[in-house]
PDB file of C-alpha atoms in Angstrom:
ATOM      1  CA  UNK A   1     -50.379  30.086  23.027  1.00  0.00           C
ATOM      2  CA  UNK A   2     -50.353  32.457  19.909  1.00  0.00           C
ATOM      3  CA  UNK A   3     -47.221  33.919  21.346  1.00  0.00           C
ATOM      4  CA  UNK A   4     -45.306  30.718  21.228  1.00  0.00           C
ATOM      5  CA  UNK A   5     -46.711  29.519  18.254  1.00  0.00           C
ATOM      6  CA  UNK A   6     -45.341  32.952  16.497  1.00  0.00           C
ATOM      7  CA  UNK A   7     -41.836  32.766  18.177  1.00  0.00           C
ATOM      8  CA  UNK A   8     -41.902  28.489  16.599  1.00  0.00           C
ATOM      9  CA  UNK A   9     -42.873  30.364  13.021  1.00  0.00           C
ATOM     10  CA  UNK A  10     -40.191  32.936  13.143  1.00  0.00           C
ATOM     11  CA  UNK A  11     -37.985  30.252  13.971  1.00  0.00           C
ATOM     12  CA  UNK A  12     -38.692  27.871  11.362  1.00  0.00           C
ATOM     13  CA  UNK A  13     -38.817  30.930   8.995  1.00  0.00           C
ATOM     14  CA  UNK A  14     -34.909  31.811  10.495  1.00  0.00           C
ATOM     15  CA  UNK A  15     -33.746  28.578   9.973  1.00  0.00           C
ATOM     16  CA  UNK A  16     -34.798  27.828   6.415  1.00  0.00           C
ATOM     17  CA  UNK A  17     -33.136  31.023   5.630  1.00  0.00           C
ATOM     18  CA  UNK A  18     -29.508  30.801   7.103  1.00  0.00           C
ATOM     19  CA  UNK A  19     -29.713  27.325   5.432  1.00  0.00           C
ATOM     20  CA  UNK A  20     -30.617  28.091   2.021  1.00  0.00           C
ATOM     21  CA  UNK A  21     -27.603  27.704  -0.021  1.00  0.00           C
ATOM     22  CA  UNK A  22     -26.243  30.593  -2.028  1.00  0.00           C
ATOM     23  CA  UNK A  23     -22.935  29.812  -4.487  1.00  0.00           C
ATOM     24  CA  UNK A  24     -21.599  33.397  -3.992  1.00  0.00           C
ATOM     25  CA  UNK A  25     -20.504  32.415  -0.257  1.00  0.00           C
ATOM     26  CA  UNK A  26     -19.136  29.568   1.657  1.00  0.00           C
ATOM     27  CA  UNK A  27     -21.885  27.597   3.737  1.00  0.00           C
ATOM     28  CA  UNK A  28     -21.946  26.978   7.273  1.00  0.00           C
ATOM     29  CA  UNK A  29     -20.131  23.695   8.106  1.00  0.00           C
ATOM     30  CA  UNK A  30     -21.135  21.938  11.512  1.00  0.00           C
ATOM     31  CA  UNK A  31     -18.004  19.820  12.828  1.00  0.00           C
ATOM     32  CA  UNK A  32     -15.602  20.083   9.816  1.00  0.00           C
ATOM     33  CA  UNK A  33     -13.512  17.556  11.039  1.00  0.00           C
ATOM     34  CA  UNK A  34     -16.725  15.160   9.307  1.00  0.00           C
ATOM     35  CA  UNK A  35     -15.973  16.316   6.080  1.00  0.00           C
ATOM     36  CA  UNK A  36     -12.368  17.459   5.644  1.00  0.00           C
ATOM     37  CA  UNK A  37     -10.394  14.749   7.510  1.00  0.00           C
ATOM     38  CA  UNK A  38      -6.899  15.447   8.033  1.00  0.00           C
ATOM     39  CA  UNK A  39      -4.617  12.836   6.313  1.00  0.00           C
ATOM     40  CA  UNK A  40      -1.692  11.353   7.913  1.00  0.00           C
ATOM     41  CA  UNK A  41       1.372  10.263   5.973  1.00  0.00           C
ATOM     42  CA  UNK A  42       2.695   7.089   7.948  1.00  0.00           C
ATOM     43  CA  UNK A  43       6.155   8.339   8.771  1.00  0.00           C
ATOM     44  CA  UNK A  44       5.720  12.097   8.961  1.00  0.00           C
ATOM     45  CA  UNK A  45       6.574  13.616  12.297  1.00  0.00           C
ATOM     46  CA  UNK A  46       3.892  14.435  14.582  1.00  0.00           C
ATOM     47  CA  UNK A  47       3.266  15.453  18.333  1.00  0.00           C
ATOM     48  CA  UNK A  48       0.636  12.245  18.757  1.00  0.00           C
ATOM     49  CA  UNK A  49       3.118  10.173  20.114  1.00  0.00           C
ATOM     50  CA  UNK A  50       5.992   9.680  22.026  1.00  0.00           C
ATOM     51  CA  UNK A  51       8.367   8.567  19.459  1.00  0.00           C
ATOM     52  CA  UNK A  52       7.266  11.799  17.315  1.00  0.00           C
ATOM     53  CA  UNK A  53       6.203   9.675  14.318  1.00  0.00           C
ATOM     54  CA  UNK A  54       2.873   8.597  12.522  1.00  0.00           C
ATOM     55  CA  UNK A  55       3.424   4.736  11.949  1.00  0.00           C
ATOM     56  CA  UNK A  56       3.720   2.556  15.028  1.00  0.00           C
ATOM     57  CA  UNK A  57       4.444  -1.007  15.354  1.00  0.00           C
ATOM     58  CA  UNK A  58       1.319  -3.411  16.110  1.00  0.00           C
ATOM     59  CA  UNK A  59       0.846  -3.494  20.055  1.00  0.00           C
ATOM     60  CA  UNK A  60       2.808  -6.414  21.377  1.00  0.00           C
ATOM     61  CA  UNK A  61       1.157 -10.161  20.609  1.00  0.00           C
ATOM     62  CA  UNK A  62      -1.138  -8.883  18.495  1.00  0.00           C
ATOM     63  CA  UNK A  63      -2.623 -10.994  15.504  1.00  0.00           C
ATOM     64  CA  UNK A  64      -3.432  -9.502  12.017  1.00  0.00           C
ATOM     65  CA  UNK A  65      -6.790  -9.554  10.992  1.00  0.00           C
ATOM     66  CA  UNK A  66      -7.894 -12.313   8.519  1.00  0.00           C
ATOM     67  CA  UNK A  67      -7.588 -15.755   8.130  1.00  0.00           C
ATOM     68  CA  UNK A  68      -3.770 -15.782   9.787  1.00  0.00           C
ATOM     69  CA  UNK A  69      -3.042 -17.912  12.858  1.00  0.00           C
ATOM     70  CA  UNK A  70       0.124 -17.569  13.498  1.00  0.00           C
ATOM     71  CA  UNK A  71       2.630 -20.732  13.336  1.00  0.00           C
ATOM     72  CA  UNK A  72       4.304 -21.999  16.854  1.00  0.00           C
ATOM     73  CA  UNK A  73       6.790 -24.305  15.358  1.00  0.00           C
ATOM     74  CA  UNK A  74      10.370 -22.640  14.524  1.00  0.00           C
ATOM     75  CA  UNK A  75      12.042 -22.799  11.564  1.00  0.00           C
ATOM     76  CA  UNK A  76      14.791 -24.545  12.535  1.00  0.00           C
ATOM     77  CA  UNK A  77      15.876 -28.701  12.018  1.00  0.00           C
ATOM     78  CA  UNK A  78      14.744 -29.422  15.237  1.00  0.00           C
ATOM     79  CA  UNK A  79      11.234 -27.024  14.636  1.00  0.00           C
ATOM     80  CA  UNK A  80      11.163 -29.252  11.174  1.00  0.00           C
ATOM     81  CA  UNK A  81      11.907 -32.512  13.453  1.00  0.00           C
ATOM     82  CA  UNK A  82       9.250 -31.745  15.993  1.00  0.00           C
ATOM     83  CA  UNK A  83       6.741 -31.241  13.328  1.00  0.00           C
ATOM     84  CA  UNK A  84       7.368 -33.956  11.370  1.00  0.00           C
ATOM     85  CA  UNK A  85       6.731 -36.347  14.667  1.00  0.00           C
ATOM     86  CA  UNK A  86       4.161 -34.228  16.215  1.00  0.00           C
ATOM     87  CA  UNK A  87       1.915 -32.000  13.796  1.00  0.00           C
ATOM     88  CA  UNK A  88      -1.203 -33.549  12.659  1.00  0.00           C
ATOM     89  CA  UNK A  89      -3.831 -31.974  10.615  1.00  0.00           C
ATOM     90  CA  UNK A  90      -6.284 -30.453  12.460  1.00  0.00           C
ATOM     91  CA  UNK A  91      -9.219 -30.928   9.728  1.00  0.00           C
ATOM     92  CA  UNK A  92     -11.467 -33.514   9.900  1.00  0.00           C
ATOM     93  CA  UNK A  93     -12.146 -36.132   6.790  1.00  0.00           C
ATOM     94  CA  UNK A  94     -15.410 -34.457   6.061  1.00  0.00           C
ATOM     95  CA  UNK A  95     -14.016 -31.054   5.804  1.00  0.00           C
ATOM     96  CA  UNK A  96     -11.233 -31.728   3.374  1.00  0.00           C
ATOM     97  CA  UNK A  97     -11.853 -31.508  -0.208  1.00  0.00           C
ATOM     98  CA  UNK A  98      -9.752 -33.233  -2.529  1.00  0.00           C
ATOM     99  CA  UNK A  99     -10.826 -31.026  -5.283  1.00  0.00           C
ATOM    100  CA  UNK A 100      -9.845 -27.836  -3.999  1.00  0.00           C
ATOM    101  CA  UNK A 101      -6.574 -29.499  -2.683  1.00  0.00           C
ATOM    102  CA  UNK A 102      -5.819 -30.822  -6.362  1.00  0.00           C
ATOM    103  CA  UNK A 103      -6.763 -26.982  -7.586  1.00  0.00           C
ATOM    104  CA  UNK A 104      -4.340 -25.480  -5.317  1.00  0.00           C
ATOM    105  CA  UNK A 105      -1.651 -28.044  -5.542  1.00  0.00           C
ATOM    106  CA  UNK A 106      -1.957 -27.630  -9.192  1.00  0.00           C
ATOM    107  CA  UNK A 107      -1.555 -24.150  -9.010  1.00  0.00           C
ATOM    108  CA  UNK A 108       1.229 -23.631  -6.380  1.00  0.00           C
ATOM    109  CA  UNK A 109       3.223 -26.998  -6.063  1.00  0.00           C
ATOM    110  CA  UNK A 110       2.715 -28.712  -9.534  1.00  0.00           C
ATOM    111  CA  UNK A 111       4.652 -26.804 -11.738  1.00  0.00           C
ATOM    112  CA  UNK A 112       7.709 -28.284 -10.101  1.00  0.00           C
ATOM    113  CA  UNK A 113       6.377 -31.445  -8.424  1.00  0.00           C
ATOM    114  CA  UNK A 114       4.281 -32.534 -11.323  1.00  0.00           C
ATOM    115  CA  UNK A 115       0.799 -33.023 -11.231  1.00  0.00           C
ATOM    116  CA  UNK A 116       1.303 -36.760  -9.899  1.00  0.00           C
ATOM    117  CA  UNK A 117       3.585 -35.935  -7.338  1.00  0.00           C
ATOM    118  CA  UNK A 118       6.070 -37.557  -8.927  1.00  0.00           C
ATOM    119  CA  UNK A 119       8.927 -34.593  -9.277  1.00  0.00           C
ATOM    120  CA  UNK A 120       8.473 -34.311 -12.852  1.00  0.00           C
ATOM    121  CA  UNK A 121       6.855 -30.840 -13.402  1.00  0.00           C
ATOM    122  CA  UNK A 122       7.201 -28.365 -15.663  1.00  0.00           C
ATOM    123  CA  UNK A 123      10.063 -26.523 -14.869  1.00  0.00           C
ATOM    124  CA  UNK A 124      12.070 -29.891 -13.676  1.00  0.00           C
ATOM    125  CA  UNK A 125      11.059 -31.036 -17.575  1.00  0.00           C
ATOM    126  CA  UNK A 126      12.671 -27.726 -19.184  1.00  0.00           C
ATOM    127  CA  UNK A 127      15.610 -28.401 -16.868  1.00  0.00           C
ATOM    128  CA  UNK A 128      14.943 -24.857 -14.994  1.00  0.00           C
ATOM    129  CA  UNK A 129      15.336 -26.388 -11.759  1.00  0.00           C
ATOM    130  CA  UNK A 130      16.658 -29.976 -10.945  1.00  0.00           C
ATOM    131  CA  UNK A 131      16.627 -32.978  -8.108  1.00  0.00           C
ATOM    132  CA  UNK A 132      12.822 -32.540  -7.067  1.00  0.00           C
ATOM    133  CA  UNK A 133      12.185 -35.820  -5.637  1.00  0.00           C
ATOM    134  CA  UNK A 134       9.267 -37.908  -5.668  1.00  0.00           C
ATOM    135  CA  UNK A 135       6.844 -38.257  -2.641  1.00  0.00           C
ATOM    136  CA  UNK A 136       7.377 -41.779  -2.893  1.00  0.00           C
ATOM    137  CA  UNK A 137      11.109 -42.156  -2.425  1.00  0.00           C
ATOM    138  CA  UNK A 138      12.065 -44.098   0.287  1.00  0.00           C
ATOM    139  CA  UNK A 139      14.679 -41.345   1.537  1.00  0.00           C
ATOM    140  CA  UNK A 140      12.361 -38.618   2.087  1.00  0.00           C
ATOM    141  CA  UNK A 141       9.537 -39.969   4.880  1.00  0.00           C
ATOM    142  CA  UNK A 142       7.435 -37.180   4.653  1.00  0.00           C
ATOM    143  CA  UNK A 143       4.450 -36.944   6.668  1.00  0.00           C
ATOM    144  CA  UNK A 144       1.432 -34.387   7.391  1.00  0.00           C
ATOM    145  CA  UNK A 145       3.736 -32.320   9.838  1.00  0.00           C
ATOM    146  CA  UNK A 146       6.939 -32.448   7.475  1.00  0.00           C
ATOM    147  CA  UNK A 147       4.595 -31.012   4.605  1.00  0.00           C
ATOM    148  CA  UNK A 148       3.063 -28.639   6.617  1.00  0.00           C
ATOM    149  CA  UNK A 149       6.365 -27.163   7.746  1.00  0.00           C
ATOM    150  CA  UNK A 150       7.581 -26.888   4.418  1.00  0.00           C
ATOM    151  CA  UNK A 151       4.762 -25.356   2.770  1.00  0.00           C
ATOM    152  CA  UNK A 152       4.871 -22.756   5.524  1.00  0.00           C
ATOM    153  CA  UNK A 153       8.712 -22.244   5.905  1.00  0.00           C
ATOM    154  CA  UNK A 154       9.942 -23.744   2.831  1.00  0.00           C
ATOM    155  CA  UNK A 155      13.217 -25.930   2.198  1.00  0.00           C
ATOM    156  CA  UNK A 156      16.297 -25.864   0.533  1.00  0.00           C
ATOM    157  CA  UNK A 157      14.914 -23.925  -2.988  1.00  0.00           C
ATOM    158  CA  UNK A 158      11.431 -24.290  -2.154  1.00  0.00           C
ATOM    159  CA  UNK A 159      10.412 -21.034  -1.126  1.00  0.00           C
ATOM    160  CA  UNK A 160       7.541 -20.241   1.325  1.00  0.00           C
ATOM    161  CA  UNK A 161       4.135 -20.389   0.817  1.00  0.00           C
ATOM    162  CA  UNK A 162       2.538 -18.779   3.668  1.00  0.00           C
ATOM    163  CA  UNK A 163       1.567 -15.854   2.257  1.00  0.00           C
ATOM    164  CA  UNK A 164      -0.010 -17.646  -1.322  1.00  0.00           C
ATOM    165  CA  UNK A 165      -2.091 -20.029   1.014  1.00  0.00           C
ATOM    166  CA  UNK A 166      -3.898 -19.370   4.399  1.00  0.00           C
ATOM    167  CA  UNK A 167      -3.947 -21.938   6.912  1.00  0.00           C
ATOM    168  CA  UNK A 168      -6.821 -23.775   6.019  1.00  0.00           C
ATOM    169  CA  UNK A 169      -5.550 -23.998   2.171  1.00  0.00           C
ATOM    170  CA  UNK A 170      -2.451 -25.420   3.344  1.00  0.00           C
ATOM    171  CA  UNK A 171      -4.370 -28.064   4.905  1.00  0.00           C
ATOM    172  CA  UNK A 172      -6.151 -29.155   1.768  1.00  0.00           C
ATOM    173  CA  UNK A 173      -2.734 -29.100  -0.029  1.00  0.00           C
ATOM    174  CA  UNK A 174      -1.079 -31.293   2.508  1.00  0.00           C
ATOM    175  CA  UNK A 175      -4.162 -33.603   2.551  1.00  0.00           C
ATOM    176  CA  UNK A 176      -4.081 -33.698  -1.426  1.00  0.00           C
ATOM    177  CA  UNK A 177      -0.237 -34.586  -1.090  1.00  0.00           C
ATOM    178  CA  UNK A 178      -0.242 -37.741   1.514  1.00  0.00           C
ATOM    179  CA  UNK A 179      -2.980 -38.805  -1.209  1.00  0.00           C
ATOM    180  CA  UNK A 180      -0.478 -38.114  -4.104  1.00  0.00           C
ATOM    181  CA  UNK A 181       1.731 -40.250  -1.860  1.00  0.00           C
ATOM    182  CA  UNK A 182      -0.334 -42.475  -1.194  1.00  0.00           C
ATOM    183  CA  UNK A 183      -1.018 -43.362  -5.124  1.00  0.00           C
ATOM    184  CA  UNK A 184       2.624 -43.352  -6.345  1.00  0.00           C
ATOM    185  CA  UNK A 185       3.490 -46.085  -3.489  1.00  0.00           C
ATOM    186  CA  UNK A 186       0.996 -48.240  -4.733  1.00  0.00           C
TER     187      UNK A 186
END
């Protein structure tokens, strides 16, 4: 018993010692890879893979993480067409929020739409872009799936907004513009 209980002391004793730190030499590092990782640059040329270079493509159907669903419907007339007839929002009344639909119409769609919906925004007031319709004209028949499309896609000089708005935004935007449309055709 007093044997092993002198060989336990010498060890503690060894141990405390070769980890003491002293400044005038380097100290012992278990598994370096833990604190000097080795950074890749994402199109240098390496041996990892078959190509011979860093930065792959995303394996195939695979989604990003996030909020992002991706979209089925083509952007193409007959992908517009189809959604227009088809594409209904997938919210229910009780989760749509007028008041964060009116924020984020404001924010994105306003400045050229006008705050009413009407087509008289900013920028169509200064003349910086012209013919931006009214929801309300007769011509235009826009429904949940036509808005939805175009938020996503865009049309004509209207530019995309997929990347400004995740999915369930662009909900609440198309929800806050059938009511826009709703008021100017009373």
């Amino acid at each position: 018993m007093k044997t092993s209980l002198k060989y336990i002391v010498v060890l503690v004793l060894l141990v405390g010692l070769v980890s003491c730190q002293k400044n005038s030499r380097p100290n012992y590092q278990f598994m370096p890879n833990m604190y000097e990782p080795v950074g890749y640059e994402a199109y240098q040329e390496s041996d990892a893979f078959a190509n011979g270079v860093e930065g792959q493509l995303p394996a195939e159907g695979s989604i990003p993480r996030g909020d992002f669903m991706p979209f089925e419907i083509e952007n193409t007339n007959e992908g517009f067409a189809f959604a227009k007839e088809n594409l209904k929002n997938p919210l229910d009344t009780s989760k749509i929020d007028y008041t964060e639909g009116k924020i984020l119409y404001d924010i994105y769609c306003g400045i050229c739409h006008g705050t009413k919906g009407d087509g008289k925004g900013k920028l169509v007031q200064r003349e910086k872009i012209l013919g931006v319709p009214s929801y309300d004209d007769a011509g235009r028949a826009i429904t949940t799936g036509s808005i939805y499309h175009v938020i996503y896609y865009g049309k004509n000089t209207m530019g995309s907004y997929a990347n400004q708005l995740n999915e369930t935004e662009r909900w609440q935007v198309v929800a806050y513009v059938e009511k826009l449309k709703a008021d100017l055709e009373k």
